[in-house]
Amino acid sequence: MRFSDWEPHYTAILAYFGFEREADEAAARVLADLADRDDVGLLETLLRGRPVTVCGNAPSLPGELDRIEGTVLAADAAAEVLADHGIRPDAVFTDLDGATDVFIDLSEQGTVMVVHAHGDNVPLLRHWVPRIPGPLVATTQAAPLPHVHNFGGFTDGDRAVFAADELGAASVRIVGFDLADRNVDPLKRGKLYWAGELLRLIGYDLQ
């Protein structure tokens, strides 16, 4: 998705949550400095022309593992659920708020870490990014920078779907998503609302 197409949605998200674009842009610059490589070509190879399954971290995920096929993308802490069941995701889309040392182990095994910068995760970026030994792709929800990509999307899960769509997946199956979950705080509820709205933009209606 071109940033000019994404920007109106991004602006609406900023207004909805009261987030600051300048903070997102500053975080993207920090990530650009920390990320000394860009493995987007590898990510595209894993996605283009292939069936893809995006795994969210809803409580339903363990019961849906038999639906997984093709390239496996995990949204943040879903990676640990998959690893616990013997499944190594091909890529993890994460803003690092669910990061653990399992992420480092997966990275050492070749999982692509697609690390996202936003206005309030700079300390996490500084802590985790230098520790990632394997393939790395940097992303932002603000204007892209050299080697910091914006495929569209807002939460870890819908950003994975947007990336799969943008990079030419043959099909995208979505498991472990519960956008109607009411057992979450108001901020998370708002994020789930926007995930649903954004996914509909590219043809996925999970409501």
PDB file of C-alpha atoms in Angstrom:
ATOM      1  CA  MET A   1       0.000   0.000   0.000  1.00  0.00           C
ATOM      2  CA  ARG A   2       1.370   3.379  -0.991  1.00  0.00           C
ATOM      3  CA  PHE A   3       1.757   5.756   1.913  1.00  0.00           C
ATOM      4  CA  SER A   4      -0.458   8.285   0.146  1.00  0.00           C
ATOM      5  CA  ASP A   5      -3.259   5.681   0.254  1.00  0.00           C
ATOM      6  CA  TRP A   6      -2.504   4.679   3.840  1.00  0.00           C
ATOM      7  CA  GLU A   7      -2.097   8.184   5.247  1.00  0.00           C
ATOM      8  CA  PRO A   8      -5.815   9.110   5.546  1.00  0.00           C
ATOM      9  CA  HIS A   9      -6.420   5.972   7.606  1.00  0.00           C
ATOM     10  CA  TYR A  10      -3.330   6.650   9.688  1.00  0.00           C
ATOM     11  CA  THR A  11      -4.472  10.214  10.339  1.00  0.00           C
ATOM     12  CA  ALA A  12      -7.866   8.923  11.475  1.00  0.00           C
ATOM     13  CA  ILE A  13      -6.197   6.456  13.842  1.00  0.00           C
ATOM     14  CA  LEU A  14      -4.039   9.193  15.342  1.00  0.00           C
ATOM     15  CA  ALA A  15      -7.116  11.324  15.967  1.00  0.00           C
ATOM     16  CA  TYR A  16      -9.107   8.406  17.423  1.00  0.00           C
ATOM     17  CA  PHE A  17      -6.454   7.500  19.996  1.00  0.00           C
ATOM     18  CA  GLY A  18      -4.844  10.901  20.492  1.00  0.00           C
ATOM     19  CA  PHE A  19      -1.473   9.573  19.355  1.00  0.00           C
ATOM     20  CA  GLU A  20       1.218  11.938  18.052  1.00  0.00           C
ATOM     21  CA  ARG A  21       2.627  11.528  14.563  1.00  0.00           C
ATOM     22  CA  GLU A  22       5.868  13.162  15.664  1.00  0.00           C
ATOM     23  CA  ALA A  23       6.393  10.430  18.266  1.00  0.00           C
ATOM     24  CA  ASP A  24       5.845   7.720  15.652  1.00  0.00           C
ATOM     25  CA  GLU A  25       8.291   9.432  13.307  1.00  0.00           C
ATOM     26  CA  ALA A  26      10.906   9.755  16.038  1.00  0.00           C
ATOM     27  CA  ALA A  27      10.550   6.062  16.907  1.00  0.00           C
ATOM     28  CA  ALA A  28      10.965   5.134  13.241  1.00  0.00           C
ATOM     29  CA  ARG A  29      14.226   7.052  13.133  1.00  0.00           C
ATOM     30  CA  VAL A  30      15.450   5.237  16.238  1.00  0.00           C
ATOM     31  CA  LEU A  31      14.597   1.900  14.639  1.00  0.00           C
ATOM     32  CA  ALA A  32      16.342   2.937  11.427  1.00  0.00           C
ATOM     33  CA  ASP A  33      19.508   3.585  13.427  1.00  0.00           C
ATOM     34  CA  LEU A  34      19.239   0.312  15.350  1.00  0.00           C
ATOM     35  CA  ALA A  35      18.464  -1.935  12.386  1.00  0.00           C
ATOM     36  CA  ASP A  36      21.715  -2.582  10.561  1.00  0.00           C
ATOM     37  CA  ARG A  37      20.137  -4.826   7.928  1.00  0.00           C
ATOM     38  CA  ASP A  38      16.974  -5.106   5.843  1.00  0.00           C
ATOM     39  CA  ASP A  39      15.785  -8.616   5.010  1.00  0.00           C
ATOM     40  CA  VAL A  40      12.582  -7.598   3.245  1.00  0.00           C
ATOM     41  CA  GLY A  41      13.698  -9.645   0.232  1.00  0.00           C
ATOM     42  CA  LEU A  42      13.687 -12.786   2.346  1.00  0.00           C
ATOM     43  CA  LEU A  43      10.264 -11.912   3.737  1.00  0.00           C
ATOM     44  CA  GLU A  44       8.927 -11.446   0.225  1.00  0.00           C
ATOM     45  CA  THR A  45      10.375 -14.807  -0.830  1.00  0.00           C
ATOM     46  CA  LEU A  46       8.471 -16.455   2.027  1.00  0.00           C
ATOM     47  CA  LEU A  47       5.220 -14.798   0.954  1.00  0.00           C
ATOM     48  CA  ARG A  48       5.060 -14.252  -2.799  1.00  0.00           C
ATOM     49  CA  GLY A  49       2.890 -16.800  -4.557  1.00  0.00           C
ATOM     50  CA  ARG A  50       2.431 -18.905  -1.413  1.00  0.00           C
ATOM     51  CA  PRO A  51      -0.479 -19.706   0.866  1.00  0.00           C
ATOM     52  CA  VAL A  52      -0.022 -17.834   4.136  1.00  0.00           C
ATOM     53  CA  THR A  53      -1.553 -18.232   7.572  1.00  0.00           C
ATOM     54  CA  VAL A  54      -1.547 -15.263   9.943  1.00  0.00           C
ATOM     55  CA  CYS A  55      -1.850 -16.285  13.587  1.00  0.00           C
ATOM     56  CA  GLY A  56      -3.225 -13.840  16.126  1.00  0.00           C
ATOM     57  CA  ASN A  57      -2.898 -14.301  19.854  1.00  0.00           C
ATOM     58  CA  ALA A  58      -6.565 -14.737  20.778  1.00  0.00           C
ATOM     59  CA  PRO A  59      -7.349 -17.520  23.282  1.00  0.00           C
ATOM     60  CA  SER A  60      -8.820 -19.500  20.385  1.00  0.00           C
ATOM     61  CA  LEU A  61      -5.419 -19.969  18.710  1.00  0.00           C
ATOM     62  CA  PRO A  62      -4.466 -23.349  20.246  1.00  0.00           C
ATOM     63  CA  GLY A  63      -7.735 -24.818  19.012  1.00  0.00           C
ATOM     64  CA  GLU A  64      -7.146 -23.585  15.467  1.00  0.00           C
ATOM     65  CA  LEU A  65      -3.620 -24.883  14.900  1.00  0.00           C
ATOM     66  CA  ASP A  66      -4.887 -27.585  12.556  1.00  0.00           C
ATOM     67  CA  ARG A  67      -5.997 -24.856  10.150  1.00  0.00           C
ATOM     68  CA  ILE A  68      -2.462 -23.574   9.632  1.00  0.00           C
ATOM     69  CA  GLU A  69      -1.037 -24.013   6.149  1.00  0.00           C
ATOM     70  CA  GLY A  70       1.802 -22.590   4.105  1.00  0.00           C
ATOM     71  CA  THR A  71       3.970 -19.748   5.352  1.00  0.00           C
ATOM     72  CA  VAL A  72       3.226 -18.984   9.003  1.00  0.00           C
ATOM     73  CA  LEU A  73       3.162 -15.412  10.297  1.00  0.00           C
ATOM     74  CA  ALA A  74       2.747 -14.818  14.030  1.00  0.00           C
ATOM     75  CA  ALA A  75       1.426 -11.651  15.631  1.00  0.00           C
ATOM     76  CA  ASP A  76       3.686 -10.855  18.570  1.00  0.00           C
ATOM     77  CA  ALA A  77       3.072 -13.233  21.521  1.00  0.00           C
ATOM     78  CA  ALA A  78       1.306 -15.740  19.245  1.00  0.00           C
ATOM     79  CA  ALA A  79       4.848 -16.755  18.335  1.00  0.00           C
ATOM     80  CA  GLU A  80       5.350 -18.212  21.779  1.00  0.00           C
ATOM     81  CA  VAL A  81       2.069 -20.151  21.602  1.00  0.00           C
ATOM     82  CA  LEU A  82       3.138 -21.611  18.266  1.00  0.00           C
ATOM     83  CA  ALA A  83       6.609 -22.470  19.563  1.00  0.00           C
ATOM     84  CA  ASP A  84       5.069 -24.207  22.574  1.00  0.00           C
ATOM     85  CA  HIS A  85       3.170 -26.428  20.126  1.00  0.00           C
ATOM     86  CA  GLY A  86       6.218 -27.228  18.025  1.00  0.00           C
ATOM     87  CA  ILE A  87       5.514 -24.739  15.234  1.00  0.00           C
ATOM     88  CA  ARG A  88       8.243 -22.284  14.263  1.00  0.00           C
ATOM     89  CA  PRO A  89       6.694 -19.251  12.571  1.00  0.00           C
ATOM     90  CA  ASP A  90       8.400 -18.088   9.396  1.00  0.00           C
ATOM     91  CA  ALA A  91       8.032 -14.473  10.541  1.00  0.00           C
ATOM     92  CA  VAL A  92       6.924 -12.640  13.665  1.00  0.00           C
ATOM     93  CA  PHE A  93       5.266  -9.239  13.392  1.00  0.00           C
ATOM     94  CA  THR A  94       5.882  -7.441  16.650  1.00  0.00           C
ATOM     95  CA  ASP A  95       6.042  -4.086  18.373  1.00  0.00           C
ATOM     96  CA  LEU A  96       7.945  -6.038  21.045  1.00  0.00           C
ATOM     97  CA  ASP A  97       5.439  -5.592  23.856  1.00  0.00           C
ATOM     98  CA  GLY A  98       5.079  -9.379  23.951  1.00  0.00           C
ATOM     99  CA  ALA A  99       8.741 -10.125  23.343  1.00  0.00           C
ATOM    100  CA  THR A 100      10.554 -12.753  25.397  1.00  0.00           C
ATOM    101  CA  ASP A 101      13.752 -14.701  24.930  1.00  0.00           C
ATOM    102  CA  VAL A 102      11.704 -17.117  22.819  1.00  0.00           C
ATOM    103  CA  PHE A 103      11.846 -14.461  20.107  1.00  0.00           C
ATOM    104  CA  ILE A 104      15.644 -14.600  20.218  1.00  0.00           C
ATOM    105  CA  ASP A 105      15.582 -18.392  19.994  1.00  0.00           C
ATOM    106  CA  LEU A 106      13.255 -18.234  16.982  1.00  0.00           C
ATOM    107  CA  SER A 107      15.457 -15.616  15.359  1.00  0.00           C
ATOM    108  CA  GLU A 108      18.489 -17.865  15.776  1.00  0.00           C
ATOM    109  CA  GLN A 109      16.548 -20.570  13.930  1.00  0.00           C
ATOM    110  CA  GLY A 110      15.861 -18.249  10.986  1.00  0.00           C
ATOM    111  CA  THR A 111      12.490 -16.703  11.788  1.00  0.00           C
ATOM    112  CA  VAL A 112      12.220 -13.214  10.279  1.00  0.00           C
ATOM    113  CA  MET A 113      11.538 -10.606  12.951  1.00  0.00           C
ATOM    114  CA  VAL A 114       9.383  -7.816  11.525  1.00  0.00           C
ATOM    115  CA  VAL A 115       9.855  -5.161  14.193  1.00  0.00           C
ATOM    116  CA  HIS A 116       7.508  -2.205  14.368  1.00  0.00           C
ATOM    117  CA  ALA A 117       8.271   1.262  15.736  1.00  0.00           C
ATOM    118  CA  HIS A 118       5.603   3.477  17.258  1.00  0.00           C
ATOM    119  CA  GLY A 119       5.578   6.408  19.608  1.00  0.00           C
ATOM    120  CA  ASP A 120       5.742   4.589  22.918  1.00  0.00           C
ATOM    121  CA  ASN A 121       7.967   1.568  22.310  1.00  0.00           C
ATOM    122  CA  VAL A 122      11.393   3.177  21.927  1.00  0.00           C
ATOM    123  CA  PRO A 123      12.757   1.586  25.138  1.00  0.00           C
ATOM    124  CA  LEU A 124      11.695  -1.822  23.847  1.00  0.00           C
ATOM    125  CA  LEU A 125      13.349  -1.141  20.499  1.00  0.00           C
ATOM    126  CA  ARG A 126      16.595  -0.207  22.221  1.00  0.00           C
ATOM    127  CA  HIS A 127      16.468  -3.307  24.413  1.00  0.00           C
ATOM    128  CA  TRP A 128      15.509  -5.977  21.892  1.00  0.00           C
ATOM    129  CA  VAL A 129      16.649  -4.965  18.401  1.00  0.00           C
ATOM    130  CA  PRO A 130      20.410  -5.209  19.119  1.00  0.00           C
ATOM    131  CA  ARG A 131      19.794  -8.704  20.506  1.00  0.00           C
ATOM    132  CA  ILE A 132      18.070 -10.063  17.386  1.00  0.00           C
ATOM    133  CA  PRO A 133      20.636 -12.272  15.641  1.00  0.00           C
ATOM    134  CA  GLY A 134      18.666 -13.379  12.598  1.00  0.00           C
ATOM    135  CA  PRO A 135      16.713 -11.827   9.729  1.00  0.00           C
ATOM    136  CA  LEU A 136      15.195  -8.438  10.482  1.00  0.00           C
ATOM    137  CA  VAL A 137      12.677  -6.152   8.778  1.00  0.00           C
ATOM    138  CA  ALA A 138      11.846  -2.746  10.265  1.00  0.00           C
ATOM    139  CA  THR A 139       8.391  -1.172   9.936  1.00  0.00           C
ATOM    140  CA  THR A 140       6.557   2.004  10.845  1.00  0.00           C
ATOM    141  CA  GLN A 141       2.969   3.244  10.707  1.00  0.00           C
ATOM    142  CA  ALA A 142       4.226   6.712   9.757  1.00  0.00           C
ATOM    143  CA  ALA A 143       5.940   7.687   6.513  1.00  0.00           C
ATOM    144  CA  PRO A 144       8.456   5.024   5.500  1.00  0.00           C
ATOM    145  CA  LEU A 145      12.184   5.670   5.664  1.00  0.00           C
ATOM    146  CA  PRO A 146      15.001   3.973   3.762  1.00  0.00           C
ATOM    147  CA  HIS A 147      14.890   0.373   5.061  1.00  0.00           C
ATOM    148  CA  VAL A 148      11.935   1.106   7.369  1.00  0.00           C
ATOM    149  CA  HIS A 149       8.816  -0.098   5.595  1.00  0.00           C
ATOM    150  CA  ASN A 150       5.116   0.670   5.839  1.00  0.00           C
ATOM    151  CA  PHE A 151       2.950  -2.094   4.369  1.00  0.00           C
ATOM    152  CA  GLY A 152      -0.188  -0.702   5.996  1.00  0.00           C
ATOM    153  CA  GLY A 153      -2.018  -1.930   9.066  1.00  0.00           C
ATOM    154  CA  PHE A 154      -1.983  -0.912  12.704  1.00  0.00           C
ATOM    155  CA  THR A 155      -1.923  -3.822  15.153  1.00  0.00           C
ATOM    156  CA  ASP A 156       0.585  -6.671  14.910  1.00  0.00           C
ATOM    157  CA  GLY A 157      -2.026  -9.012  13.465  1.00  0.00           C
ATOM    158  CA  ASP A 158      -3.504  -6.830  10.782  1.00  0.00           C
ATOM    159  CA  ARG A 159      -0.047  -5.543   9.818  1.00  0.00           C
ATOM    160  CA  ALA A 160       0.934  -9.150   9.104  1.00  0.00           C
ATOM    161  CA  VAL A 161      -2.117  -9.530   6.845  1.00  0.00           C
ATOM    162  CA  PHE A 162      -1.317  -6.259   5.067  1.00  0.00           C
ATOM    163  CA  ALA A 163       2.289  -7.339   4.515  1.00  0.00           C
ATOM    164  CA  ALA A 164       1.233 -10.714   3.133  1.00  0.00           C
ATOM    165  CA  ASP A 165      -1.183  -8.973   0.788  1.00  0.00           C
ATOM    166  CA  GLU A 166       1.361  -6.332  -0.257  1.00  0.00           C
ATOM    167  CA  LEU A 167       4.142  -8.845  -0.876  1.00  0.00           C
ATOM    168  CA  GLY A 168       2.093 -11.113  -3.084  1.00  0.00           C
ATOM    169  CA  ALA A 169       0.777 -14.010  -1.015  1.00  0.00           C
ATOM    170  CA  ALA A 170      -1.359 -16.387  -3.073  1.00  0.00           C
ATOM    171  CA  SER A 171      -3.894 -16.586  -0.241  1.00  0.00           C
ATOM    172  CA  VAL A 172      -4.144 -15.492   3.381  1.00  0.00           C
ATOM    173  CA  ARG A 173      -5.835 -17.550   6.086  1.00  0.00           C
ATOM    174  CA  ILE A 174      -6.419 -15.811   9.424  1.00  0.00           C
ATOM    175  CA  VAL A 175      -6.570 -17.782  12.687  1.00  0.00           C
ATOM    176  CA  GLY A 176      -6.432 -16.791  16.331  1.00  0.00           C
ATOM    177  CA  PHE A 177      -8.213 -13.469  15.839  1.00  0.00           C
ATOM    178  CA  ASP A 178     -11.091 -12.335  18.049  1.00  0.00           C
ATOM    179  CA  LEU A 179     -11.928  -8.767  17.112  1.00  0.00           C
ATOM    180  CA  ALA A 180     -15.115  -8.880  19.198  1.00  0.00           C
ATOM    181  CA  ASP A 181     -13.302  -9.748  22.434  1.00  0.00           C
ATOM    182  CA  ARG A 182     -14.810  -7.677  25.245  1.00  0.00           C
ATOM    183  CA  ASN A 183     -12.504  -9.053  27.934  1.00  0.00           C
ATOM    184  CA  VAL A 184      -9.932  -6.392  27.135  1.00  0.00           C
ATOM    185  CA  ASP A 185      -9.297  -2.850  28.283  1.00  0.00           C
ATOM    186  CA  PRO A 186     -10.740   0.107  26.320  1.00  0.00           C
ATOM    187  CA  LEU A 187      -7.451   0.822  24.519  1.00  0.00           C
ATOM    188  CA  LYS A 188      -7.197  -2.758  23.276  1.00  0.00           C
ATOM    189  CA  ARG A 189     -10.875  -2.690  22.312  1.00  0.00           C
ATOM    190  CA  GLY A 190     -10.190   0.352  20.167  1.00  0.00           C
ATOM    191  CA  LYS A 191      -7.245  -1.385  18.538  1.00  0.00           C
ATOM    192  CA  LEU A 192      -9.390  -4.414  17.734  1.00  0.00           C
ATOM    193  CA  TYR A 193     -12.002  -2.117  16.222  1.00  0.00           C
ATOM    194  CA  TRP A 194      -9.418  -0.548  13.942  1.00  0.00           C
ATOM    195  CA  ALA A 195      -7.946  -3.925  13.028  1.00  0.00           C
ATOM    196  CA  GLY A 196     -11.360  -4.942  11.739  1.00  0.00           C
ATOM    197  CA  GLU A 197     -11.879  -1.697   9.866  1.00  0.00           C
ATOM    198  CA  LEU A 198      -8.478  -1.916   8.191  1.00  0.00           C
ATOM    199  CA  LEU A 199      -8.764  -5.575   7.262  1.00  0.00           C
ATOM    200  CA  ARG A 200     -12.015  -4.838   5.487  1.00  0.00           C
ATOM    201  CA  LEU A 201     -10.134  -2.359   3.311  1.00  0.00           C
ATOM    202  CA  ILE A 202      -8.223  -5.237   1.739  1.00  0.00           C
ATOM    203  CA  GLY A 203     -11.081  -7.725   1.617  1.00  0.00           C
ATOM    204  CA  TYR A 204     -11.027  -9.516   4.981  1.00  0.00           C
ATOM    205  CA  ASP A 205     -14.187  -9.218   7.064  1.00  0.00           C
ATOM    206  CA  LEU A 206     -13.766 -10.987  10.391  1.00  0.00           C
ATOM    207  CA  GLN A 207     -16.868  -9.566  12.091  1.00  0.00           C
TER     208      GLN A 207
END
